[in-house]
Amino acid sequence: WLQHIIRSFVLRAKGIALCEEHVSRRLPFFEIDPHWMGPGLLAPNILKAHDEIRRRMFNTHLHWDMLPQHGRARYIYVCRDGRDACCSFFHHLSSQRTKADDGFVFNGSFSEFHEKWIAGEIPFGRWADHLASWNKAYGDPRVLFLCYEDMCKDVRPSVDRILAHLGLDLQDADLTELLPTFSFDYMKANIDQFQPLSVSWKDGFNFIRKGVPGDSTSLYGPNEIAAYATNFRERFPDGAPVW
C-alpha cells in the first residue's frame, strides 16, 4: 500500500505519468538478492528506474539496525496491530508456493503458525522484536511513524505527513486525482501492479485480501490471545511504544 502511495507521489512530483508498471519497478524490496549485482551495486533494471526519477526508493521488512544509515535518507515505518499482521502473514505463507513448487511455504494450522511466530521461527522473526528495533529510531527526524489502522480510517492525514516528510510539493488537484487510487478496491482492480512477481500462489488466492483492521478475530482463540499478550508484556515491560 505504502509502496503505491509513495511511488504515485514521486512520479507526479517528477511529472512522470503513472502508467501500469509494477509497483516494485520503482520501489523494490531492499533485501531481495536479485535486486543487487553485488555489495552496494544495484541490478541494472532497478538502477535505470531509479535514475529516471533521481531517487533511491526501497520497500523493506528489515529491522532498523539492519538498514544503511544516511543523513539525507528518509524512512517511513508503518505499524499494524500485531495480531492482524500475524493473520495476514499466515494467509500469505500458507498460500505461497515453494520455489520447488512442491507445496506451500507454510503447511499447518493457524495455531501451529502462531506458536512459531511468537517464538520467532517464522521469516523476519518476532513482531515485537521488529517493533522494539524501530522504537530505537523514535525521535529521529529522518523517520516517520504511521499507523495502519489510522490509514484505513482516513488516509488523507497520513498522506499529508508523507508529503511533508519527503519534501514533495503537490497541488490539491494532484491529491484529488490520486487519493481514489489509494483505495483497496482500486488496488484489487489493478492487481497486476501489486501482486508479487517473484513467487507463485495457491489457485484462487487474492494477494490483496481485505485491507481492514480486526481480521484477527476470525483466527485468534484464547490460547493465541494469551500467548500474544504475554509476549508483548515481556518485550515491553514499561508499556507499548508511544509513537
PDB file of C-alpha atoms in Angstrom:
ATOM      1  CA  TRP A   1       0.000   0.000   0.000  1.00  0.00           C
ATOM      2  CA  LEU A   2       2.695   2.470   1.043  1.00  0.00           C
ATOM      3  CA  GLN A   3       4.798   1.469  -1.971  1.00  0.00           C
ATOM      4  CA  HIS A   4       1.937   2.532  -4.206  1.00  0.00           C
ATOM      5  CA  ILE A   5       1.331   5.812  -2.366  1.00  0.00           C
ATOM      6  CA  ILE A   6       4.965   6.890  -2.405  1.00  0.00           C
ATOM      7  CA  ARG A   7       5.523   5.804  -5.999  1.00  0.00           C
ATOM      8  CA  SER A   8       2.459   7.815  -7.071  1.00  0.00           C
ATOM      9  CA  PHE A   9       3.647  10.939  -5.265  1.00  0.00           C
ATOM     10  CA  VAL A  10       7.213  10.812  -6.534  1.00  0.00           C
ATOM     11  CA  LEU A  11       6.212  10.182 -10.141  1.00  0.00           C
ATOM     12  CA  ARG A  12       3.654  13.001 -10.024  1.00  0.00           C
ATOM     13  CA  ALA A  13       6.202  15.377  -8.489  1.00  0.00           C
ATOM     14  CA  LYS A  14       8.628  14.465 -11.290  1.00  0.00           C
ATOM     15  CA  GLY A  15       5.962  14.960 -13.954  1.00  0.00           C
ATOM     16  CA  ILE A  16       6.052  11.282 -14.947  1.00  0.00           C
ATOM     17  CA  ALA A  17       2.748   9.653 -15.868  1.00  0.00           C
ATOM     18  CA  LEU A  18       1.581   6.889 -13.523  1.00  0.00           C
ATOM     19  CA  CYS A  19       1.417   4.061 -16.038  1.00  0.00           C
ATOM     20  CA  GLU A  20       0.504   0.434 -15.402  1.00  0.00           C
ATOM     21  CA  GLU A  21       4.001  -0.647 -14.382  1.00  0.00           C
ATOM     22  CA  HIS A  22       4.509  -2.917 -11.408  1.00  0.00           C
ATOM     23  CA  VAL A  23       4.932  -1.085  -8.093  1.00  0.00           C
ATOM     24  CA  SER A  24       8.251  -2.839  -7.444  1.00  0.00           C
ATOM     25  CA  ARG A  25       9.885  -1.311 -10.510  1.00  0.00           C
ATOM     26  CA  ARG A  26      10.434   1.948  -8.634  1.00  0.00           C
ATOM     27  CA  LEU A  27      10.209   0.620  -5.076  1.00  0.00           C
ATOM     28  CA  PRO A  28      11.852  -2.824  -4.977  1.00  0.00           C
ATOM     29  CA  PHE A  29      12.448  -4.891  -1.866  1.00  0.00           C
ATOM     30  CA  PHE A  30      15.780  -3.910  -0.383  1.00  0.00           C
ATOM     31  CA  GLU A  31      16.612  -7.402   0.902  1.00  0.00           C
ATOM     32  CA  ILE A  32      15.922  -9.418  -2.281  1.00  0.00           C
ATOM     33  CA  ASP A  33      19.151 -10.845  -3.749  1.00  0.00           C
ATOM     34  CA  PRO A  34      18.210 -10.482  -7.457  1.00  0.00           C
ATOM     35  CA  HIS A  35      17.877  -6.732  -6.928  1.00  0.00           C
ATOM     36  CA  TRP A  36      21.643  -6.475  -6.401  1.00  0.00           C
ATOM     37  CA  MET A  37      24.630  -7.271  -8.595  1.00  0.00           C
ATOM     38  CA  GLY A  38      26.958  -7.216  -5.605  1.00  0.00           C
ATOM     39  CA  PRO A  39      27.631  -5.233  -2.407  1.00  0.00           C
ATOM     40  CA  GLY A  40      26.304  -1.723  -2.959  1.00  0.00           C
ATOM     41  CA  LEU A  41      25.672  -2.351  -6.668  1.00  0.00           C
ATOM     42  CA  LEU A  42      22.042  -2.353  -7.817  1.00  0.00           C
ATOM     43  CA  ALA A  43      20.775  -4.550 -10.627  1.00  0.00           C
ATOM     44  CA  PRO A  44      20.710  -2.623 -13.949  1.00  0.00           C
ATOM     45  CA  ASN A  45      16.904  -2.567 -14.267  1.00  0.00           C
ATOM     46  CA  ILE A  46      16.486  -1.048 -10.796  1.00  0.00           C
ATOM     47  CA  LEU A  47      19.335   1.394 -11.314  1.00  0.00           C
ATOM     48  CA  LYS A  48      17.699   2.570 -14.545  1.00  0.00           C
ATOM     49  CA  ALA A  49      14.286   3.016 -12.887  1.00  0.00           C
ATOM     50  CA  HIS A  50      15.837   4.987 -10.028  1.00  0.00           C
ATOM     51  CA  ASP A  51      17.972   7.138 -12.293  1.00  0.00           C
ATOM     52  CA  GLU A  52      14.841   8.184 -14.178  1.00  0.00           C
ATOM     53  CA  ILE A  53      13.407   9.728 -11.007  1.00  0.00           C
ATOM     54  CA  ARG A  54      16.752  10.665  -9.423  1.00  0.00           C
ATOM     55  CA  ARG A  55      15.807   8.946  -6.173  1.00  0.00           C
ATOM     56  CA  ARG A  56      16.624   5.665  -4.466  1.00  0.00           C
ATOM     57  CA  MET A  57      13.436   4.119  -3.048  1.00  0.00           C
ATOM     58  CA  PHE A  58      13.025   0.730  -1.387  1.00  0.00           C
ATOM     59  CA  ASN A  59      10.483  -1.356   0.448  1.00  0.00           C
ATOM     60  CA  THR A  60      11.750  -3.485   3.339  1.00  0.00           C
ATOM     61  CA  HIS A  61      10.815  -5.771   6.227  1.00  0.00           C
ATOM     62  CA  LEU A  62      14.215  -5.370   7.904  1.00  0.00           C
ATOM     63  CA  HIS A  63      14.896  -4.148  11.421  1.00  0.00           C
ATOM     64  CA  TRP A  64      16.031  -0.556  11.864  1.00  0.00           C
ATOM     65  CA  ASP A  65      19.571  -1.545  12.815  1.00  0.00           C
ATOM     66  CA  MET A  66      19.926  -3.728   9.701  1.00  0.00           C
ATOM     67  CA  LEU A  67      19.417  -0.799   7.335  1.00  0.00           C
ATOM     68  CA  PRO A  68      22.087   1.531   5.959  1.00  0.00           C
ATOM     69  CA  GLN A  69      22.036   4.907   7.677  1.00  0.00           C
ATOM     70  CA  HIS A  70      22.458   8.187   5.826  1.00  0.00           C
ATOM     71  CA  GLY A  71      21.786  11.728   6.906  1.00  0.00           C
ATOM     72  CA  ARG A  72      19.806  12.561   3.759  1.00  0.00           C
ATOM     73  CA  ALA A  73      17.756   9.358   3.800  1.00  0.00           C
ATOM     74  CA  ARG A  74      14.106   9.329   4.813  1.00  0.00           C
ATOM     75  CA  TYR A  75      12.425   6.326   6.399  1.00  0.00           C
ATOM     76  CA  ILE A  76       8.728   5.563   6.863  1.00  0.00           C
ATOM     77  CA  TYR A  77       7.613   2.810   9.238  1.00  0.00           C
ATOM     78  CA  VAL A  78       4.024   1.564   9.189  1.00  0.00           C
ATOM     79  CA  CYS A  79       2.917  -0.235  12.330  1.00  0.00           C
ATOM     80  CA  ARG A  80      -0.058  -2.592  12.281  1.00  0.00           C
ATOM     81  CA  ASP A  81      -1.778  -4.445  15.108  1.00  0.00           C
ATOM     82  CA  GLY A  82       0.441  -7.481  15.589  1.00  0.00           C
ATOM     83  CA  ARG A  83      -2.481  -9.900  15.672  1.00  0.00           C
ATOM     84  CA  ASP A  84      -3.722  -8.724  12.285  1.00  0.00           C
ATOM     85  CA  ALA A  85      -0.167  -8.765  10.930  1.00  0.00           C
ATOM     86  CA  CYS A  86       0.207 -12.364  12.103  1.00  0.00           C
ATOM     87  CA  CYS A  87      -3.048 -13.457  10.432  1.00  0.00           C
ATOM     88  CA  SER A  88      -2.129 -11.696   7.207  1.00  0.00           C
ATOM     89  CA  PHE A  89       1.272 -13.406   7.154  1.00  0.00           C
ATOM     90  CA  PHE A  90      -0.360 -16.774   7.860  1.00  0.00           C
ATOM     91  CA  HIS A  91      -2.606 -16.397   4.816  1.00  0.00           C
ATOM     92  CA  HIS A  92       0.391 -15.206   2.801  1.00  0.00           C
ATOM     93  CA  LEU A  93       2.770 -18.067   3.612  1.00  0.00           C
ATOM     94  CA  SER A  94       0.035 -20.705   3.573  1.00  0.00           C
ATOM     95  CA  SER A  95      -0.815 -19.672   0.010  1.00  0.00           C
ATOM     96  CA  GLN A  96       2.698 -19.029  -1.331  1.00  0.00           C
ATOM     97  CA  ARG A  97       4.135 -21.940  -3.269  1.00  0.00           C
ATOM     98  CA  THR A  98       7.663 -23.107  -2.551  1.00  0.00           C
ATOM     99  CA  LYS A  99      10.369 -22.402  -5.122  1.00  0.00           C
ATOM    100  CA  ALA A 100      10.353 -26.113  -5.994  1.00  0.00           C
ATOM    101  CA  ASP A 101       6.563 -25.893  -6.440  1.00  0.00           C
ATOM    102  CA  ASP A 102       6.133 -28.988  -4.291  1.00  0.00           C
ATOM    103  CA  GLY A 103       3.888 -27.422  -1.663  1.00  0.00           C
ATOM    104  CA  PHE A 104       3.466 -24.201   0.275  1.00  0.00           C
ATOM    105  CA  VAL A 105       5.909 -22.205   2.376  1.00  0.00           C
ATOM    106  CA  PHE A 106       3.871 -22.988   5.482  1.00  0.00           C
ATOM    107  CA  ASN A 107       1.797 -26.098   5.984  1.00  0.00           C
ATOM    108  CA  GLY A 108      -0.225 -26.355   9.168  1.00  0.00           C
ATOM    109  CA  SER A 109      -2.949 -24.792  11.259  1.00  0.00           C
ATOM    110  CA  PHE A 110      -3.065 -21.196  12.419  1.00  0.00           C
ATOM    111  CA  SER A 111      -2.393 -22.368  15.980  1.00  0.00           C
ATOM    112  CA  GLU A 112       0.830 -24.001  14.799  1.00  0.00           C
ATOM    113  CA  PHE A 113       1.776 -20.921  12.816  1.00  0.00           C
ATOM    114  CA  HIS A 114       1.094 -18.608  15.755  1.00  0.00           C
ATOM    115  CA  GLU A 115       3.256 -20.691  18.077  1.00  0.00           C
ATOM    116  CA  LYS A 116       6.170 -20.458  15.649  1.00  0.00           C
ATOM    117  CA  TRP A 117       5.506 -16.743  15.030  1.00  0.00           C
ATOM    118  CA  ILE A 118       5.635 -15.974  18.750  1.00  0.00           C
ATOM    119  CA  ALA A 119       8.863 -17.984  19.035  1.00  0.00           C
ATOM    120  CA  GLY A 120      10.487 -16.080  16.139  1.00  0.00           C
ATOM    121  CA  GLU A 121      10.630 -19.156  13.915  1.00  0.00           C
ATOM    122  CA  ILE A 122       8.765 -17.544  11.007  1.00  0.00           C
ATOM    123  CA  PRO A 123      10.665 -15.397   8.440  1.00  0.00           C
ATOM    124  CA  PHE A 124      11.579 -11.911   9.725  1.00  0.00           C
ATOM    125  CA  GLY A 125      11.377 -13.055  13.350  1.00  0.00           C
ATOM    126  CA  ARG A 126       9.212 -11.822  16.198  1.00  0.00           C
ATOM    127  CA  TRP A 127       6.852  -8.946  15.514  1.00  0.00           C
ATOM    128  CA  ALA A 128       7.577  -7.485  18.964  1.00  0.00           C
ATOM    129  CA  ASP A 129      11.325  -7.535  18.245  1.00  0.00           C
ATOM    130  CA  HIS A 130      10.689  -5.680  14.994  1.00  0.00           C
ATOM    131  CA  LEU A 131       8.769  -3.002  16.881  1.00  0.00           C
ATOM    132  CA  ALA A 132      11.493  -2.751  19.504  1.00  0.00           C
ATOM    133  CA  SER A 133      14.136  -2.318  16.811  1.00  0.00           C
ATOM    134  CA  TRP A 134      12.302   0.565  15.151  1.00  0.00           C
ATOM    135  CA  ASN A 135      11.479   2.075  18.533  1.00  0.00           C
ATOM    136  CA  LYS A 136      15.191   2.920  18.746  1.00  0.00           C
ATOM    137  CA  ALA A 137      14.586   5.364  15.890  1.00  0.00           C
ATOM    138  CA  TYR A 138      11.837   7.209  17.740  1.00  0.00           C
ATOM    139  CA  GLY A 139      12.681  10.912  17.792  1.00  0.00           C
ATOM    140  CA  ASP A 140      14.957  10.640  14.743  1.00  0.00           C
ATOM    141  CA  PRO A 141      13.722  13.333  12.307  1.00  0.00           C
ATOM    142  CA  ARG A 142      14.553  11.054   9.375  1.00  0.00           C
ATOM    143  CA  VAL A 143      11.899   8.561  10.471  1.00  0.00           C
ATOM    144  CA  LEU A 144       8.147   8.947  10.081  1.00  0.00           C
ATOM    145  CA  PHE A 145       5.932   6.525  12.021  1.00  0.00           C
ATOM    146  CA  LEU A 146       2.477   5.743  10.656  1.00  0.00           C
ATOM    147  CA  CYS A 147      -0.386   3.629  11.974  1.00  0.00           C
ATOM    148  CA  TYR A 148      -2.057   1.204   9.565  1.00  0.00           C
ATOM    149  CA  GLU A 149      -5.366   1.436  11.386  1.00  0.00           C
ATOM    150  CA  ASP A 150      -5.341   5.243  11.131  1.00  0.00           C
ATOM    151  CA  MET A 151      -4.622   4.996   7.415  1.00  0.00           C
ATOM    152  CA  CYS A 152      -7.562   2.630   6.946  1.00  0.00           C
ATOM    153  CA  LYS A 153      -9.862   5.032   8.782  1.00  0.00           C
ATOM    154  CA  ASP A 154      -8.803   8.086   6.768  1.00  0.00           C
ATOM    155  CA  VAL A 155      -5.695   8.020   4.608  1.00  0.00           C
ATOM    156  CA  ARG A 156      -5.561  11.792   3.999  1.00  0.00           C
ATOM    157  CA  PRO A 157      -3.828  12.836   7.276  1.00  0.00           C
ATOM    158  CA  SER A 158      -1.128  10.219   6.676  1.00  0.00           C
ATOM    159  CA  VAL A 159      -0.803  11.350   3.072  1.00  0.00           C
ATOM    160  CA  ASP A 160      -0.135  14.917   4.223  1.00  0.00           C
ATOM    161  CA  ARG A 161       2.512  13.697   6.672  1.00  0.00           C
ATOM    162  CA  ILE A 162       4.188  11.593   3.970  1.00  0.00           C
ATOM    163  CA  LEU A 163       4.359  14.524   1.567  1.00  0.00           C
ATOM    164  CA  ALA A 164       5.876  16.783   4.221  1.00  0.00           C
ATOM    165  CA  HIS A 165       8.356  14.122   5.329  1.00  0.00           C
ATOM    166  CA  LEU A 166       9.583  13.510   1.772  1.00  0.00           C
ATOM    167  CA  GLY A 167       9.609  17.191   0.851  1.00  0.00           C
ATOM    168  CA  LEU A 168       7.215  16.729  -2.062  1.00  0.00           C
ATOM    169  CA  ASP A 169       5.136  19.671  -3.232  1.00  0.00           C
ATOM    170  CA  LEU A 170       1.897  18.533  -4.854  1.00  0.00           C
ATOM    171  CA  GLN A 171      -1.168  20.607  -5.604  1.00  0.00           C
ATOM    172  CA  ASP A 172      -4.665  19.941  -4.259  1.00  0.00           C
ATOM    173  CA  ALA A 173      -5.696  18.901  -7.761  1.00  0.00           C
ATOM    174  CA  ASP A 174      -2.994  16.213  -7.710  1.00  0.00           C
ATOM    175  CA  LEU A 175      -4.276  14.815  -4.427  1.00  0.00           C
ATOM    176  CA  THR A 176      -7.880  14.917  -5.609  1.00  0.00           C
ATOM    177  CA  GLU A 177      -6.863  12.778  -8.567  1.00  0.00           C
ATOM    178  CA  LEU A 178      -4.555  10.391  -6.698  1.00  0.00           C
ATOM    179  CA  LEU A 179      -6.436   9.718  -3.463  1.00  0.00           C
ATOM    180  CA  PRO A 180      -9.067   7.413  -5.038  1.00  0.00           C
ATOM    181  CA  THR A 181      -6.261   5.244  -6.419  1.00  0.00           C
ATOM    182  CA  PHE A 182      -5.079   4.513  -2.857  1.00  0.00           C
ATOM    183  CA  SER A 183      -8.216   2.540  -2.053  1.00  0.00           C
ATOM    184  CA  PHE A 184      -8.097  -1.230  -1.710  1.00  0.00           C
ATOM    185  CA  ASP A 185     -10.842  -1.500  -4.319  1.00  0.00           C
ATOM    186  CA  TYR A 186      -8.585   0.249  -6.819  1.00  0.00           C
ATOM    187  CA  MET A 187      -5.650  -1.974  -5.945  1.00  0.00           C
ATOM    188  CA  LYS A 188      -7.755  -5.131  -6.267  1.00  0.00           C
ATOM    189  CA  ALA A 189      -8.995  -3.979  -9.660  1.00  0.00           C
ATOM    190  CA  ASN A 190      -5.384  -3.403 -10.757  1.00  0.00           C
ATOM    191  CA  ILE A 191      -3.866  -6.431  -9.029  1.00  0.00           C
ATOM    192  CA  ASP A 192      -1.210  -6.954 -11.720  1.00  0.00           C
ATOM    193  CA  GLN A 193       0.538  -3.824 -10.483  1.00  0.00           C
ATOM    194  CA  PHE A 194       0.777  -5.129  -6.917  1.00  0.00           C
ATOM    195  CA  GLN A 195       0.874  -8.936  -6.843  1.00  0.00           C
ATOM    196  CA  PRO A 196       4.479 -10.061  -6.163  1.00  0.00           C
ATOM    197  CA  LEU A 197       6.178 -11.329  -9.305  1.00  0.00           C
ATOM    198  CA  SER A 198       8.913 -13.457  -7.745  1.00  0.00           C
ATOM    199  CA  VAL A 199       6.619 -16.133  -6.269  1.00  0.00           C
ATOM    200  CA  SER A 200       3.539 -18.127  -7.282  1.00  0.00           C
ATOM    201  CA  TRP A 201       0.346 -18.650  -5.321  1.00  0.00           C
ATOM    202  CA  LYS A 202      -2.357 -21.145  -4.461  1.00  0.00           C
ATOM    203  CA  ASP A 203      -5.152 -21.125  -7.025  1.00  0.00           C
ATOM    204  CA  GLY A 204      -7.800 -18.596  -6.059  1.00  0.00           C
ATOM    205  CA  PHE A 205      -5.640 -16.718  -3.533  1.00  0.00           C
ATOM    206  CA  ASN A 206      -6.020 -12.935  -3.570  1.00  0.00           C
ATOM    207  CA  PHE A 207      -2.811 -11.215  -2.502  1.00  0.00           C
ATOM    208  CA  ILE A 208      -4.812  -8.093  -1.609  1.00  0.00           C
ATOM    209  CA  ARG A 209      -7.369  -9.782   0.618  1.00  0.00           C
ATOM    210  CA  LYS A 210      -9.337  -7.371   2.794  1.00  0.00           C
ATOM    211  CA  GLY A 211      -7.367  -4.360   3.963  1.00  0.00           C
ATOM    212  CA  VAL A 212      -9.412  -3.966   7.137  1.00  0.00           C
ATOM    213  CA  PRO A 213      -8.383  -3.844  10.820  1.00  0.00           C
ATOM    214  CA  GLY A 214      -9.568  -6.535  13.211  1.00  0.00           C
ATOM    215  CA  ASP A 215      -9.350  -9.512  10.860  1.00  0.00           C
ATOM    216  CA  SER A 216      -7.519 -11.467  13.565  1.00  0.00           C
ATOM    217  CA  THR A 217     -10.771 -12.118  15.419  1.00  0.00           C
ATOM    218  CA  SER A 218     -11.576 -14.818  12.862  1.00  0.00           C
ATOM    219  CA  LEU A 219      -8.500 -16.854  13.796  1.00  0.00           C
ATOM    220  CA  TYR A 220      -7.428 -15.900  17.322  1.00  0.00           C
ATOM    221  CA  GLY A 221      -8.620 -18.137  20.123  1.00  0.00           C
ATOM    222  CA  PRO A 222      -7.978 -17.967  23.885  1.00  0.00           C
ATOM    223  CA  ASN A 223      -4.549 -19.627  23.591  1.00  0.00           C
ATOM    224  CA  GLU A 224      -3.349 -17.217  20.912  1.00  0.00           C
ATOM    225  CA  ILE A 225      -4.709 -14.191  22.770  1.00  0.00           C
ATOM    226  CA  ALA A 226      -2.883 -15.225  25.957  1.00  0.00           C
ATOM    227  CA  ALA A 227       0.391 -16.034  24.164  1.00  0.00           C
ATOM    228  CA  TYR A 228       0.348 -12.737  22.275  1.00  0.00           C
ATOM    229  CA  ALA A 229      -0.330 -10.694  25.409  1.00  0.00           C
ATOM    230  CA  THR A 230       2.419 -12.475  27.355  1.00  0.00           C
ATOM    231  CA  ASN A 231       4.952 -11.984  24.584  1.00  0.00           C
ATOM    232  CA  PHE A 232       4.091  -8.292  24.266  1.00  0.00           C
ATOM    233  CA  ARG A 233       4.348  -7.639  28.011  1.00  0.00           C
ATOM    234  CA  GLU A 234       7.690  -9.434  28.194  1.00  0.00           C
ATOM    235  CA  ARG A 235       9.096  -7.396  25.302  1.00  0.00           C
ATOM    236  CA  PHE A 236       7.685  -4.070  26.516  1.00  0.00           C
ATOM    237  CA  PRO A 237       7.519  -4.270  30.329  1.00  0.00           C
ATOM    238  CA  ASP A 238       7.252  -0.479  30.585  1.00  0.00           C
ATOM    239  CA  GLY A 239       4.391  -0.235  28.106  1.00  0.00           C
ATOM    240  CA  ALA A 240       3.922  -0.048  24.361  1.00  0.00           C
ATOM    241  CA  PRO A 241       5.927   2.389  22.191  1.00  0.00           C
ATOM    242  CA  VAL A 242       4.369   5.844  22.324  1.00  0.00           C
ATOM    243  CA  TRP A 243       4.583   6.687  18.652  1.00  0.00           C
TER     244      TRP A 243
END
